[in-house]
Amino acid sequence: MHEITQNLGLHSPSITLYAFHLRNSINQGEEPTVVEAPQLWEQLIDLGNKLHIPELQTLKQKLICYQDNQYFPQAEDSLGLEYSNLLRNQEQSLNFRLIPRTGGLELQGLLCPFRLHDSYAIDLTLCSQDTFSIPQLSNLNYDNLLLPPQIQASLGQTLLLFGQPTELQDDYQYLANTFVAQILSERNSTELVGTGYLLGNPIFEYESAHTDPAQKLHILVWFKCQNMNPDYMDKVAEILLYLLWCRHKIQYVYYQSRWCDRQTKKLYGKLPEYERRFHQITQVANPQWQLRQLQVDLSNIGLEYARYLGELADHENTIAINEKNYRNKLEKLESLPETNLALWHQFLRYSQNKLEQQIQTDLRFLERGRDRLQLLKVTVQESIATAPVESQSRFNGNSWEQPGVTSFSQNSHYHEYVAITNDMPGIPREIYPRLKEALSDCPQFRDYDRLLDFFDGNYELKPWSDELKRASSRGEQAEKVIGYLVGEYHRDTGENVLLILLRLLNDQIKTVNYLYQDLSKLIQELEPILAPKSNNKPTLVVLHNNHSINDSRKAEANPKGEPMPYIAADEKLLNCARAVARVTVPKIVNGNMRQIPTGTGWLVTSELALTCWHVIEARDPKREPPISVSDLQKQIANSIFTFDFTQAGFGIEYGLVQMEHDNLELDYAVVRLRDRQDSPLQRRRFLRLDADIDFKLVTQLYVIQHPKGQPQQRSGGFYKSDLESNRILHSAPTEEGTSGAPILNVTNFQVVALHNSENETHKLREATKIQAILSDLQHNRPKLYDEIIAAQSQNQE
């Protein structure tokens, strides 16, 4: 039985709180930090108030990340470092004294606040030169103020108790148990998880059973039983901060992965319900509308499912990175003399064998759900395409017309004298009132002239401006526009014109506006409903003297003389589209993820793809410095090319092996894609290059693109002029996210230029000639040039 004498205690005891708090997250959007980022500093200020420490009470005045007592994290960006001290005037620490509470014990303190990559960290130490008896040790953690709930660092915290025992012991572990019990309250329980030696002195590790990192207790007790080299002590202090940060980051990320896993499994559990619903729908007489509703629901669940799967994969990758950093710091500690830290190797094995493997198991299981969901979506899509088209209920402004009942209101759909009677898209009754209200709230609907100017000012809407009808109120104007555009489709893009209007209106509104959210949701709901049905050709009915009669001559009329493209051309365009991908590049600044912008890219061989350099760099040259080599490599390693992204929830992703070549002046980059076993790139073909084209004003162009990261779209335009010897100007509509898109010659479907950006001076778009890109490659990367030319020489027909 162990006995502890009353005189036993610690010479020069100290307690150090290492706390780590999340500053940045991939999910923070455009905000500079997560919302809870300043919480750690607020908790320290509150601690200062409770312990009457003026230096902590006025902490905001001493931190770089505060201006006029307001949190201002942008001030840290000027530091340009992944590791930095956050005290003003480059002070190393904030020193203070703790006013004695009981027993006349005086404590000194120091605070070192840091930023470590995407985290905040503190080293808060309380110490004394006196000798503390065992009961007096509780003063080091008075009222448990150094533990949760006073300090709730999101990533976790560690308490380190250090001191020299007043008496030599045969069993330091029992002594450590006694000291830990003294500095904790009865409600806080921990268990010994490991022992070791650091600089020849015993160290003990304790941990609670909490899974939430902000509530978990992690305690180290390090006894000074023999003298240690001060230089080695300084190295321990520096390395220990990083080591503990990596440890807590691993546990935090795994805790977050459990939430993702639960959410994804909830979605997985809904799949049988959706499958039963599909089978029930296929038994009804007119399944079209219900199938479309099911398609919308599946698209929504598919997006959510994919997001959670992506986050799980990110969590696995983050744990692996922190394991590597943890191992590196642990090896540095173990290189010190008389050091044996097998207890911390146990944690590394636990992380690899338990945490990482659990996430990998979850991913394998949940990927089956993704495949099952994808199969159901494809089946529903095929059913929509083959199911008979029912007459749908329509809202005429006052009431819903029932299926099977022919009714023509005064405001006939589409044209004044012509109405489509079969295959005419309908707006579901639960959507129509919201659509009418949203359009009425748009400023363009305040008066007819303003709306007409909006149509005339947008290339995609201009063909419909001549027949735009005037109304007496905003609500009536919305009804007329819905009725007019609901069945109209753009001849170039095939997109429903009502959807085009909604998208253009939404582009004019700030994303924080409620109307933006309403329009975005309406677009998402209406996209599958208003998709053109290629299998059913509409029958036209002429309205004459309140009677409807069939007139084949009127059905064949083309009053505007619009061109009718050959189906063969559409087939060639679709073949080209399969070589075009959305490019997703995480913007990483000083190792921290800021946002995920998108662009467009395309295959030039079975492995090589072209896109813009500025898409890969993900920087604004007017406002930001050039990208660092480290950040560039991280961005390349995490970039994704998504092919076949023709609607939400679809697409096949390929990562990058490396960037083969780039040219800032020509704004292009050649990247090599990482192939997949389940969908090899060789099946996909690649785009042909036309470097010898003689551009003329009649040269018509196609641009296959992913504007704003949306599903694949196509626009048409003409060559306008040479901007310089290496660039052209063209008139095809583009948007942010089109950068890197191929510009095809309509006559032969070969790529003649790489789209770069909008030219504000000329109010046109600019692109780099393929001839200039090939010339640059031939001069600077001849082997890469030869690889491309050899592939281009193959017969892909």
CSV table of C-alpha atoms in Angstrom, one decimal, residues 195-486:
chain,number,residue,atom,x,y,z
A,195,THR,CA,4.3,6.4,-19.3
A,196,GLY,CA,7.7,7.3,-20.7
A,197,TYR,CA,10.9,9.3,-20.2
A,198,LEU,CA,11.8,12.7,-21.5
A,199,LEU,CA,15.3,14.0,-20.9
A,200,GLY,CA,15.8,11.2,-18.3
A,201,ASN,CA,12.7,12.2,-16.3
A,202,PRO,CA,9.5,10.3,-16.0
A,203,ILE,CA,6.4,11.6,-17.8
A,204,PHE,CA,2.8,10.3,-17.4
A,205,GLU,CA,-0.2,10.7,-19.7
A,206,TYR,CA,-3.9,10.8,-18.7
A,207,GLU,CA,-7.0,11.1,-20.7
A,208,SER,CA,-10.8,11.2,-20.2
A,209,ALA,CA,-13.4,9.2,-22.1
A,210,HIS,CA,-15.0,12.2,-23.8
A,211,THR,CA,-15.3,12.0,-27.6
A,212,ASP,CA,-15.9,15.8,-28.1
A,213,PRO,CA,-12.4,17.4,-28.3
A,214,ALA,CA,-13.6,20.6,-26.7
A,215,GLN,CA,-14.7,18.6,-23.6
A,216,LYS,CA,-11.9,16.0,-23.5
A,217,LEU,CA,-9.3,16.2,-20.8
A,218,HIS,CA,-5.7,15.4,-21.7
A,219,ILE,CA,-3.1,15.8,-18.9
A,220,LEU,CA,0.6,15.3,-18.8
A,221,VAL,CA,2.7,15.0,-15.5
A,222,TRP,CA,6.4,15.5,-15.9
A,223,PHE,CA,8.6,15.2,-12.9
A,224,LYS,CA,12.1,16.8,-12.6
A,225,CYS,CA,14.0,14.1,-10.8
A,226,GLN,CA,17.4,15.1,-12.3
A,227,ASN,CA,18.8,18.2,-13.8
A,228,MET,CA,18.3,18.9,-17.5
A,229,ASN,CA,20.2,20.9,-20.1
A,230,PRO,CA,18.3,24.3,-20.6
A,231,ASP,CA,18.9,24.2,-24.3
A,232,TYR,CA,17.1,20.8,-24.5
A,233,MET,CA,14.3,22.2,-22.4
A,234,ASP,CA,13.8,25.0,-24.9
A,235,LYS,CA,13.7,22.4,-27.8
A,236,VAL,CA,11.1,20.4,-25.9
A,237,ALA,CA,8.9,23.5,-25.4
A,238,GLU,CA,9.0,24.3,-29.1
A,239,ILE,CA,8.4,20.8,-30.4
A,240,LEU,CA,5.7,19.9,-27.8
A,241,LEU,CA,3.4,22.7,-29.0
A,242,TYR,CA,3.5,21.3,-32.6
A,243,LEU,CA,3.2,17.7,-31.5
A,244,LEU,CA,0.1,18.3,-29.3
A,245,TRP,CA,-1.5,20.4,-32.1
A,246,CYS,CA,-1.2,17.5,-34.5
A,247,ARG,CA,-2.5,15.1,-31.9
A,248,HIS,CA,-5.6,17.2,-31.2
A,249,LYS,CA,-6.1,17.9,-34.9
A,250,ILE,CA,-6.3,14.2,-35.6
A,251,GLN,CA,-8.9,13.6,-32.8
A,252,TYR,CA,-10.9,16.7,-33.9
A,253,VAL,CA,-11.0,15.6,-37.5
A,254,TYR,CA,-12.0,12.1,-36.6
A,255,TYR,CA,-14.8,13.5,-34.4
A,256,GLN,CA,-16.0,15.5,-37.4
A,257,SER,CA,-15.9,12.5,-39.6
A,258,ARG,CA,-18.3,10.7,-37.3
A,259,TRP,CA,-20.9,13.4,-37.8
A,260,CYS,CA,-20.4,13.1,-41.6
A,261,ASP,CA,-20.7,9.3,-41.4
A,262,ARG,CA,-24.0,9.6,-39.4
A,263,GLN,CA,-25.5,12.1,-41.9
A,264,THR,CA,-24.5,10.0,-44.9
A,265,LYS,CA,-25.9,6.8,-43.4
A,266,LYS,CA,-29.2,8.7,-42.7
A,267,LEU,CA,-29.4,9.5,-46.4
A,268,TYR,CA,-28.4,5.9,-47.3
A,269,GLY,CA,-31.2,4.7,-45.1
A,270,LYS,CA,-33.7,6.6,-47.3
A,271,LEU,CA,-32.8,4.8,-50.5
A,272,PRO,CA,-35.2,1.8,-50.0
A,273,GLU,CA,-38.0,4.4,-49.5
A,274,TYR,CA,-37.1,6.1,-52.8
A,275,GLU,CA,-36.9,2.8,-54.6
A,276,ARG,CA,-40.4,1.8,-53.4
A,277,ARG,CA,-41.6,5.2,-54.4
A,278,PHE,CA,-40.3,4.7,-57.9
A,279,HIS,CA,-41.9,1.2,-58.3
A,280,GLN,CA,-45.2,2.7,-57.1
A,281,ILE,CA,-45.0,5.6,-59.6
A,282,THR,CA,-44.4,3.2,-62.5
A,283,GLN,CA,-47.7,1.5,-61.8
A,284,VAL,CA,-49.8,4.7,-62.3
A,285,ALA,CA,-51.4,5.7,-65.7
A,286,ASN,CA,-49.6,9.0,-66.1
A,287,PRO,CA,-46.3,8.9,-64.2
A,288,GLN,CA,-44.4,11.8,-65.9
A,289,TRP,CA,-45.0,14.4,-63.2
A,290,GLN,CA,-44.4,12.1,-60.3
A,291,LEU,CA,-41.2,10.9,-62.0
A,292,ARG,CA,-40.0,14.4,-62.4
A,293,GLN,CA,-40.6,15.2,-58.7
A,294,LEU,CA,-38.7,12.0,-57.8
A,295,GLN,CA,-35.9,13.1,-60.1
A,296,VAL,CA,-35.7,16.5,-58.2
A,297,ASP,CA,-35.6,14.7,-54.9
A,298,LEU,CA,-32.9,12.3,-56.0
A,299,SER,CA,-30.8,15.1,-57.4
A,300,ASN,CA,-31.0,16.9,-54.0
A,301,ILE,CA,-30.1,13.8,-52.0
A,302,GLY,CA,-27.4,13.0,-54.5
A,303,LEU,CA,-25.7,16.4,-54.1
A,304,GLU,CA,-25.9,16.1,-50.3
A,305,TYR,CA,-24.6,12.5,-50.4
A,306,ALA,CA,-21.7,13.5,-52.6
A,307,ARG,CA,-20.8,16.4,-50.3
A,308,TYR,CA,-20.7,14.2,-47.2
A,309,LEU,CA,-18.6,11.6,-49.0
A,310,GLY,CA,-16.2,14.3,-50.2
A,311,GLU,CA,-15.9,15.6,-46.6
A,312,LEU,CA,-15.2,12.1,-45.3
A,313,ALA,CA,-12.4,11.7,-47.9
A,314,ASP,CA,-11.0,15.1,-46.9
A,315,HIS,CA,-11.1,14.0,-43.2
A,316,GLU,CA,-9.1,10.9,-44.1
A,317,ASN,CA,-6.6,12.9,-46.0
A,318,THR,CA,-6.2,15.5,-43.2
A,319,ILE,CA,-5.6,12.8,-40.6
A,320,ALA,CA,-2.9,11.2,-42.8
A,321,ILE,CA,-1.2,14.6,-43.2
A,322,ASN,CA,-1.3,15.3,-39.4
A,323,GLU,CA,0.0,11.8,-38.7
A,324,LYS,CA,3.0,12.5,-40.9
A,325,ASN,CA,3.6,15.8,-39.1
A,326,TYR,CA,3.1,14.1,-35.7
A,327,ARG,CA,5.6,11.4,-36.5
A,328,ASN,CA,8.1,14.1,-37.6
A,329,LYS,CA,7.9,16.0,-34.3
A,330,LEU,CA,8.0,12.8,-32.3
A,331,GLU,CA,11.2,11.7,-34.0
A,332,LYS,CA,12.7,15.1,-33.1
A,333,LEU,CA,11.8,14.7,-29.5
A,334,GLU,CA,13.1,11.1,-29.4
A,335,SER,CA,16.4,12.3,-30.8
A,336,LEU,CA,17.0,14.1,-27.5
A,337,PRO,CA,19.1,12.2,-24.9
A,338,GLU,CA,17.6,9.8,-22.4
A,339,THR,CA,14.2,10.0,-24.1
A,340,ASN,CA,11.7,7.1,-24.6
A,341,LEU,CA,8.2,8.1,-25.7
A,342,ALA,CA,6.7,4.8,-26.7
A,343,LEU,CA,3.4,6.1,-25.2
A,344,TRP,CA,3.1,8.5,-28.0
A,345,HIS,CA,3.9,5.9,-30.7
A,346,GLN,CA,0.9,4.1,-29.3
A,347,PHE,CA,-1.3,7.0,-30.3
A,348,LEU,CA,0.1,7.0,-33.8
A,349,ARG,CA,-0.7,3.3,-34.2
A,350,TYR,CA,-4.1,4.0,-32.8
A,351,SER,CA,-4.7,6.7,-35.3
A,352,GLN,CA,-3.5,4.6,-38.3
A,353,ASN,CA,-5.1,1.3,-37.3
A,354,LYS,CA,-8.4,2.6,-35.8
A,355,LEU,CA,-9.2,6.1,-36.9
A,356,GLU,CA,-8.0,6.0,-40.5
A,357,GLN,CA,-9.2,2.5,-41.2
A,358,GLN,CA,-12.6,3.3,-39.8
A,359,ILE,CA,-13.0,6.1,-42.2
A,360,GLN,CA,-11.8,3.9,-45.1
A,361,THR,CA,-14.3,1.3,-44.1
A,362,ASP,CA,-17.1,3.9,-43.9
A,363,LEU,CA,-16.2,5.2,-47.4
A,364,ARG,CA,-16.2,1.7,-48.9
A,365,PHE,CA,-19.6,1.0,-47.5
A,366,LEU,CA,-21.1,4.4,-48.4
A,367,GLU,CA,-19.7,4.4,-51.9
A,368,ARG,CA,-22.0,1.4,-52.6
A,369,GLY,CA,-24.9,3.7,-51.6
A,370,ARG,CA,-23.7,6.3,-54.1
A,371,ASP,CA,-23.6,3.7,-56.8
A,372,ARG,CA,-27.0,2.5,-55.9
A,373,LEU,CA,-28.3,6.1,-55.9
A,374,GLN,CA,-26.7,6.8,-59.2
A,375,LEU,CA,-28.4,3.7,-60.7
A,376,LEU,CA,-31.8,4.8,-59.4
A,377,LYS,CA,-31.3,8.3,-60.9
A,378,VAL,CA,-30.4,6.9,-64.3
A,379,THR,CA,-33.4,4.5,-64.2
A,380,VAL,CA,-35.7,7.4,-63.3
A,381,GLN,CA,-34.2,9.5,-66.1
A,382,GLU,CA,-34.7,6.7,-68.6
A,383,SER,CA,-38.3,6.3,-67.4
A,384,ILE,CA,-39.0,10.0,-67.9
A,385,ALA,CA,-37.7,9.8,-71.4
A,386,THR,CA,-39.8,6.8,-72.4
A,387,ALA,CA,-43.0,7.3,-70.3
A,388,PRO,CA,-46.1,8.7,-72.1
A,389,VAL,CA,-46.6,12.4,-71.7
A,390,GLU,CA,-49.7,13.3,-69.7
A,391,SER,CA,-51.7,16.4,-69.9
A,392,GLN,CA,-50.6,18.4,-66.9
A,393,SER,CA,-52.5,20.8,-64.7
A,394,ARG,CA,-51.7,24.5,-65.4
A,395,PHE,CA,-52.2,27.6,-63.4
A,396,ASN,CA,-54.0,30.2,-65.6
A,397,GLY,CA,-53.5,33.0,-63.1
A,398,ASN,CA,-56.7,32.3,-61.1
A,399,SER,CA,-57.1,28.6,-60.9
A,400,TRP,CA,-55.6,25.3,-62.0
A,401,GLU,CA,-56.8,23.6,-65.2
A,402,GLN,CA,-57.4,19.9,-64.7
A,403,PRO,CA,-55.8,17.2,-66.8
A,404,GLY,CA,-57.9,16.3,-69.8
A,405,VAL,CA,-59.7,19.6,-70.0
A,406,THR,CA,-58.8,21.9,-72.8
A,407,SER,CA,-58.9,25.5,-71.8
A,408,PHE,CA,-57.3,28.6,-73.4
A,409,SER,CA,-57.1,31.7,-71.4
A,410,GLN,CA,-56.9,35.2,-72.9
A,411,ASN,CA,-53.2,35.1,-72.4
A,412,SER,CA,-52.4,32.1,-74.7
A,413,HIS,CA,-49.0,30.5,-73.9
A,414,TYR,CA,-46.0,31.1,-76.2
A,415,HIS,CA,-47.5,33.2,-79.0
A,416,GLU,CA,-50.7,35.3,-79.5
A,417,TYR,CA,-52.3,32.9,-82.0
A,418,VAL,CA,-50.5,29.6,-81.5
A,419,ALA,CA,-50.6,27.3,-78.5
A,420,ILE,CA,-48.8,24.0,-78.0
A,421,THR,CA,-51.3,21.4,-76.9
A,422,ASN,CA,-49.2,18.3,-76.3
A,423,ASP,CA,-45.8,18.1,-74.6
A,424,MET,CA,-46.1,21.7,-73.4
A,425,PRO,CA,-44.3,22.1,-70.1
A,426,GLY,CA,-46.4,22.9,-67.1
A,427,ILE,CA,-45.5,24.7,-63.9
A,428,PRO,CA,-46.7,22.5,-61.0
A,429,ARG,CA,-49.3,24.0,-58.7
A,430,GLU,CA,-47.0,24.1,-55.7
A,431,ILE,CA,-44.3,26.0,-57.6
A,432,TYR,CA,-46.3,28.5,-59.7
A,433,PRO,CA,-47.4,30.9,-56.9
A,434,ARG,CA,-43.8,31.1,-55.6
A,435,LEU,CA,-42.5,31.6,-59.2
A,436,LYS,CA,-45.0,34.4,-59.8
A,437,GLU,CA,-44.2,36.1,-56.5
A,438,ALA,CA,-40.4,35.9,-57.1
A,439,LEU,CA,-40.7,37.4,-60.5
A,440,SER,CA,-43.0,40.2,-59.3
A,441,ASP,CA,-40.3,41.0,-56.6
A,442,CYS,CA,-37.6,41.4,-59.2
A,443,PRO,CA,-36.8,45.1,-59.9
A,444,GLN,CA,-36.9,44.4,-63.7
A,445,PHE,CA,-40.7,43.8,-63.3
A,446,ARG,CA,-41.4,47.3,-61.9
A,447,ASP,CA,-42.4,48.5,-65.3
A,448,TYR,CA,-42.7,47.2,-68.8
A,449,ASP,CA,-40.0,49.4,-70.4
A,450,ARG,CA,-37.5,48.3,-67.8
A,451,LEU,CA,-38.3,44.6,-68.5
A,452,LEU,CA,-38.1,45.2,-72.2
A,453,ASP,CA,-34.7,46.8,-71.8
A,454,PHE,CA,-33.6,43.8,-69.8
A,455,PHE,CA,-34.6,41.4,-72.7
A,456,ASP,CA,-33.0,43.6,-75.3
A,457,GLY,CA,-29.8,43.9,-73.3
A,458,ASN,CA,-29.2,40.2,-72.9
A,459,TYR,CA,-28.2,38.2,-76.0
A,460,GLU,CA,-30.0,35.0,-74.8
A,461,LEU,CA,-33.3,36.8,-74.3
A,462,LYS,CA,-33.3,39.3,-77.2
A,463,PRO,CA,-35.1,37.0,-79.7
A,464,TRP,CA,-38.1,37.1,-77.4
A,465,SER,CA,-38.3,40.8,-76.8
A,466,ASP,CA,-40.5,41.6,-79.8
A,467,GLU,CA,-43.4,39.6,-78.6
A,468,LEU,CA,-43.2,40.5,-74.9
A,469,LYS,CA,-46.7,41.7,-73.8
A,470,ARG,CA,-47.4,44.7,-71.6
A,471,ALA,CA,-49.4,44.2,-68.4
A,472,SER,CA,-51.2,46.5,-66.0
A,473,SER,CA,-49.4,45.2,-62.8
A,474,ARG,CA,-46.2,43.4,-61.7
A,475,GLY,CA,-48.2,40.3,-60.9
A,476,GLU,CA,-49.9,40.2,-64.2
A,477,GLN,CA,-46.6,40.9,-66.0
A,478,ALA,CA,-45.1,37.9,-64.2
A,479,GLU,CA,-48.0,35.7,-65.4
A,480,LYS,CA,-47.7,36.9,-69.0
A,481,VAL,CA,-44.0,36.2,-69.0
A,482,ILE,CA,-44.4,32.8,-67.5
A,483,GLY,CA,-47.0,31.9,-70.0
A,484,TYR,CA,-45.0,33.3,-72.9
A,485,LEU,CA,-41.6,31.6,-72.1
A,486,VAL,CA,-42.5,28.4,-70.4
